[in-house]
Amino acid sequence: QVQLVESGGDLVQAGGSLRLSCAASGGIMRNRDMAWYRQAPEKQRELVASVTSGGSTIYADSVKGRFTISRDNAKNTVHLQMNSLKPEDTAVYYCNFRWYPVPWGQGTQVTVSS
């Protein structure tokens, strides 16, 4: 059973940066598309960014130009570099496989103060 563990969330001021990490255990992610999602209070979980096994990326319009998703297949990890953070980026961030997701991890809390 693959387990995904997210880390790197924190409280930051608007305009700041954070780097989130996601590590997979019990399986290999290198042949699968990966994604970061987020869920703000009282809102549905939404796709933030995804990266294919070949390295192609897509981003939600709300984060284009500010967030960068990357993967390290050798280390079985995926990252999300978040710059120019805004209060509306406040959410719990999760990673998962883009298609056929496994049970969700606990996520990592990102809080952006104005």
Coordinates of N, CA and C in Angstrom, one line a residue:
Q1 N 0.8 -1.2 0.0 CA 0.0 0.0 0.0 C 0.9 1.2 0.0
V2 N 0.7 2.1 -1.0 CA 1.5 3.3 -1.1 C 1.0 4.3 -0.1
Q3 N 1.9 4.9 0.6 CA 1.6 6.0 1.6 C 2.3 7.3 1.1
L4 N 1.5 8.4 1.2 CA 2.1 9.7 0.8 C 2.1 10.6 2.0
V5 N 3.3 11.2 2.2 CA 3.5 12.0 3.4 C 3.9 13.4 2.9
E6 N 3.1 14.4 3.3 CA 3.4 15.8 2.9 C 4.1 16.5 4.0
S7 N 4.9 17.5 3.7 CA 5.6 18.3 4.7 C 5.9 19.6 4.1
G8 N 6.3 20.6 5.0 CA 6.8 21.9 4.5 C 5.8 23.0 4.7
G9 N 4.6 22.7 5.2 CA 3.7 23.8 5.4 C 4.1 24.6 6.6
D10 N 3.6 25.9 6.6 CA 4.0 26.8 7.7 C 3.1 28.0 7.6
L11 N 3.3 28.9 8.6 CA 2.6 30.2 8.6 C 3.6 31.2 8.0
V12 N 3.2 31.9 7.0 CA 4.0 32.9 6.3 C 3.2 34.2 6.0
Q13 N 3.9 35.3 5.9 CA 3.3 36.5 5.5 C 3.0 36.5 4.0
A14 N 2.1 37.3 3.6 CA 1.8 37.5 2.2 C 3.1 37.9 1.4
G15 N 3.3 37.4 0.3 CA 4.5 37.7 -0.5 C 5.7 36.7 -0.2
G16 N 5.5 35.9 0.8 CA 6.6 35.0 1.2 C 6.5 33.7 0.3
S17 N 7.5 32.8 0.7 CA 7.6 31.6 -0.1 C 7.7 30.4 0.8
L18 N 7.2 29.2 0.3 CA 7.3 27.9 0.9 C 7.6 26.9 -0.1
R19 N 8.3 25.8 0.4 CA 8.5 24.7 -0.5 C 7.9 23.4 0.2
L20 N 7.0 22.9 -0.5 CA 6.3 21.6 0.1 C 7.0 20.4 -0.5
S21 N 7.0 19.4 0.2 CA 7.5 18.1 -0.2 C 6.6 17.0 0.0
C22 N 6.6 16.0 -0.8 CA 5.8 14.8 -0.7 C 6.6 13.6 -1.0
A23 N 6.6 12.7 0.0 CA 7.4 11.4 -0.1 C 6.5 10.3 -0.2
A24 N 6.8 9.3 -1.1 CA 6.0 8.1 -1.2 C 6.7 6.9 -0.7
S25 N 6.0 6.1 0.1 CA 6.6 4.9 0.6 C 5.7 3.8 0.2
G26 N 6.3 2.6 0.1 CA 5.5 1.4 -0.3 C 5.2 1.3 -1.8
G27 N 5.8 2.2 -2.6 CA 5.6 2.2 -4.0 C 6.5 3.1 -4.7
I28 N 6.4 3.1 -6.0 CA 7.3 3.9 -6.8 C 6.4 4.9 -7.6
M29 N 6.8 6.2 -7.6 CA 6.0 7.2 -8.3 C 6.5 7.5 -9.7
R30 N 7.7 7.0 -10.0 CA 8.4 7.6 -11.2 C 7.6 7.4 -12.5
N31 N 6.8 6.3 -12.6 CA 6.0 6.1 -13.8 C 4.6 6.6 -13.8
R32 N 4.3 7.4 -12.8 CA 3.0 7.9 -12.7 C 2.9 9.4 -12.6
D33 N 1.8 10.0 -13.1 CA 1.6 11.4 -13.0 C 1.3 11.7 -11.5
M34 N 1.9 12.8 -11.0 CA 1.7 13.3 -9.7 C 1.0 14.6 -9.6
A35 N 0.4 14.9 -8.5 CA -0.3 16.2 -8.4 C -0.3 16.7 -7.0
W36 N -0.4 18.0 -6.9 CA -0.7 18.7 -5.6 C -2.1 19.2 -5.7
Y37 N -2.8 19.1 -4.5 CA -4.2 19.6 -4.4 C -4.2 20.4 -3.1
R38 N -5.3 21.2 -3.0 CA -5.4 21.9 -1.7 C -6.9 22.0 -1.4
Q39 N -7.2 22.1 -0.1 CA -8.5 22.3 0.4 C -8.6 23.4 1.4
A40 N -9.3 24.4 1.1 CA -9.5 25.5 2.1 C -10.7 25.2 2.9
P41 N -10.8 25.9 4.1 CA -12.0 25.6 4.9 C -13.3 25.9 4.2
E42 N -14.2 24.9 4.3 CA -15.5 25.0 3.7 C -15.5 25.0 2.2
K43 N -14.4 24.6 1.6 CA -14.4 24.5 0.2 C -14.0 23.1 -0.3
Q44 N -14.2 22.8 -1.5 CA -13.9 21.5 -2.0 C -12.4 21.4 -2.4
R45 N -11.9 20.2 -2.3 CA -10.5 20.1 -2.7 C -10.3 20.4 -4.2
E46 N -9.2 21.1 -4.5 CA -9.0 21.5 -5.9 C -7.6 21.2 -6.3
L47 N -7.4 20.9 -7.6 CA -6.1 20.6 -8.2 C -5.3 21.9 -8.3
V48 N -4.1 21.9 -7.8 CA -3.2 23.0 -7.9 C -2.2 22.9 -9.0
A49 N -1.6 21.8 -9.1 CA -0.6 21.6 -10.1 C -0.4 20.1 -10.3
S50 N 0.0 19.7 -11.5 CA 0.4 18.3 -11.8 C 1.6 18.2 -12.7
V51 N 2.3 17.1 -12.6 CA 3.5 16.8 -13.4 C 3.4 15.4 -13.9
T52 N 3.6 15.2 -15.2 CA 3.5 13.9 -15.8 C 4.8 13.1 -15.4
S53 N 4.8 11.8 -15.8 CA 6.0 11.0 -15.6 C 7.2 11.5 -16.4
G54 N 6.8 12.2 -17.5 CA 7.9 12.8 -18.4 C 8.3 14.2 -18.0
G55 N 7.6 14.8 -17.0 CA 8.0 16.1 -16.6 C 7.1 17.3 -17.1
S56 N 6.1 17.0 -17.9 CA 5.2 18.1 -18.3 C 4.3 18.5 -17.2
T57 N 4.1 19.8 -17.1 CA 3.3 20.3 -16.0 C 2.1 21.1 -16.4
I58 N 1.1 21.2 -15.5 CA 0.0 22.1 -15.7 C -0.3 22.7 -14.3
Y59 N -0.9 23.9 -14.4 CA -1.2 24.6 -13.1 C -2.6 25.2 -13.2
A60 N -3.2 25.3 -12.0 CA -4.4 26.1 -11.9 C -4.2 27.5 -12.2
D61 N -5.1 28.2 -12.8 CA -4.9 29.6 -13.2 C -4.6 30.5 -12.0
S62 N -5.1 30.1 -10.9 CA -4.8 31.0 -9.7 C -3.4 30.9 -9.2
V63 N -2.6 29.9 -9.7 CA -1.2 29.8 -9.2 C -0.2 29.9 -10.3
K64 N -0.6 30.0 -11.5 CA 0.3 30.1 -12.6 C 1.3 31.3 -12.4
G65 N 2.5 31.0 -12.7 CA 3.6 32.1 -12.5 C 4.1 32.2 -11.1
R66 N 3.4 31.6 -10.1 CA 3.8 31.7 -8.7 C 4.3 30.4 -8.2
F67 N 3.7 29.3 -8.6 CA 4.0 27.9 -8.1 C 4.7 27.1 -9.1
T68 N 5.6 26.2 -8.7 CA 6.3 25.3 -9.6 C 6.3 23.9 -9.0
I69 N 5.8 23.0 -9.7 CA 5.8 21.6 -9.3 C 7.0 20.9 -9.9
S70 N 7.7 20.0 -9.2 CA 8.8 19.3 -9.7 C 8.8 17.9 -9.0
R71 N 9.6 17.0 -9.6 CA 9.7 15.7 -9.1 C 11.1 15.2 -9.1
D72 N 11.4 14.3 -8.2 CA 12.7 13.7 -8.1 C 12.5 12.2 -8.1
N73 N 12.5 11.6 -9.2 CA 12.1 10.1 -9.3 C 13.1 9.3 -8.5
A74 N 14.4 9.7 -8.5 CA 15.4 8.9 -7.7 C 15.1 8.8 -6.2
K75 N 14.5 9.9 -5.7 CA 14.2 10.0 -4.3 C 12.7 9.7 -4.0
N76 N 11.9 9.4 -5.1 CA 10.5 9.2 -4.9 C 9.8 10.3 -4.2
T77 N 10.1 11.5 -4.7 CA 9.5 12.7 -4.0 C 9.0 13.6 -5.1
V78 N 8.0 14.5 -4.7 CA 7.5 15.5 -5.5 C 7.4 16.8 -4.7
H79 N 7.7 17.9 -5.3 CA 7.8 19.2 -4.6 C 6.9 20.2 -5.2
L80 N 6.5 21.2 -4.3 CA 5.8 22.4 -4.8 C 6.4 23.6 -4.2
Q81 N 7.1 24.4 -5.1 CA 7.7 25.6 -4.7 C 6.6 26.7 -4.9
M82 N 6.3 27.4 -3.8 CA 5.3 28.4 -3.8 C 5.9 29.8 -3.5
N83 N 5.8 30.7 -4.4 CA 6.3 32.0 -4.3 C 5.2 33.0 -4.3
S84 N 5.4 34.3 -3.9 CA 4.4 35.3 -3.9 C 3.1 34.9 -3.3
L85 N 3.2 34.3 -2.2 CA 2.0 33.7 -1.6 C 1.0 34.8 -1.2
K86 N -0.3 34.4 -1.3 CA -1.4 35.3 -1.0 C -2.3 34.6 0.1
P87 N -3.0 35.5 0.8 CA -3.9 34.9 1.8 C -4.9 33.8 1.3
E88 N -5.3 34.0 0.0 CA -6.2 33.0 -0.6 C -5.5 31.7 -0.9
D89 N -4.2 31.6 -0.7 CA -3.5 30.3 -0.8 C -3.6 29.5 0.4
T90 N -4.2 30.1 1.5 CA -4.3 29.3 2.8 C -5.2 28.1 2.6
A91 N -4.6 27.0 2.9 CA -5.3 25.7 2.8 C -4.5 24.6 3.3
V92 N -5.1 23.4 3.4 CA -4.3 22.2 3.6 C -3.9 21.6 2.2
Y93 N -2.6 21.4 2.0 CA -2.1 20.9 0.7 C -1.8 19.4 0.8
Y94 N -2.3 18.7 -0.2 CA -2.1 17.3 -0.3 C -1.4 16.9 -1.7
C95 N -0.7 15.8 -1.7 CA -0.2 15.3 -2.9 C -0.9 13.9 -3.1
N96 N -0.9 13.5 -4.4 CA -1.5 12.2 -4.7 C -1.2 11.9 -6.2
F97 N -1.4 10.7 -6.6 CA -1.3 10.4 -8.0 C -2.4 11.1 -8.7
R98 N -2.1 11.6 -9.9 CA -3.0 12.4 -10.7 C -4.2 11.5 -11.1
W99 N -4.0 10.3 -11.5 CA -5.0 9.4 -11.9 C -5.0 8.2 -10.9
Y100 N -6.1 7.7 -10.6 CA -6.3 6.6 -9.7 C -5.6 6.9 -8.3
P101 N -6.0 7.9 -7.6 CA -5.4 8.3 -6.4 C -5.5 7.2 -5.3
V102 N -4.5 7.2 -4.4 CA -4.5 6.3 -3.3 C -5.1 7.1 -2.1
P103 N -5.4 6.4 -1.0 CA -6.0 7.1 0.2 C -5.2 8.4 0.5
W104 N -5.9 9.4 0.8 CA -5.2 10.7 1.1 C -4.4 10.7 2.4
G105 N -3.3 11.4 2.3 CA -2.5 11.6 3.6 C -3.1 12.7 4.4
Q106 N -2.3 13.1 5.4 CA -2.9 14.1 6.3 C -2.7 15.5 5.8
G107 N -1.9 15.7 4.8 CA -1.7 17.0 4.2 C -0.8 17.8 5.0
T108 N -0.5 19.0 4.6 CA 0.3 20.0 5.3 C -0.3 21.3 5.2
Q109 N -0.4 22.0 6.4 CA -1.2 23.2 6.5 C -0.3 24.4 6.0
V110 N -0.8 25.2 5.1 CA -0.2 26.4 4.7 C -1.1 27.6 5.1
T111 N -0.6 28.5 5.8 CA -1.4 29.7 6.3 C -0.6 30.9 5.9
V112 N -1.3 31.8 5.1 CA -0.7 33.0 4.6 C -1.4 34.2 5.3
S113 N -0.7 35.0 6.0 CA -1.3 36.1 6.7 C -1.2 37.4 5.9
S114 N -2.1 38.2 6.0 CA -2.1 39.5 5.2 C -1.4 40.6 5.9

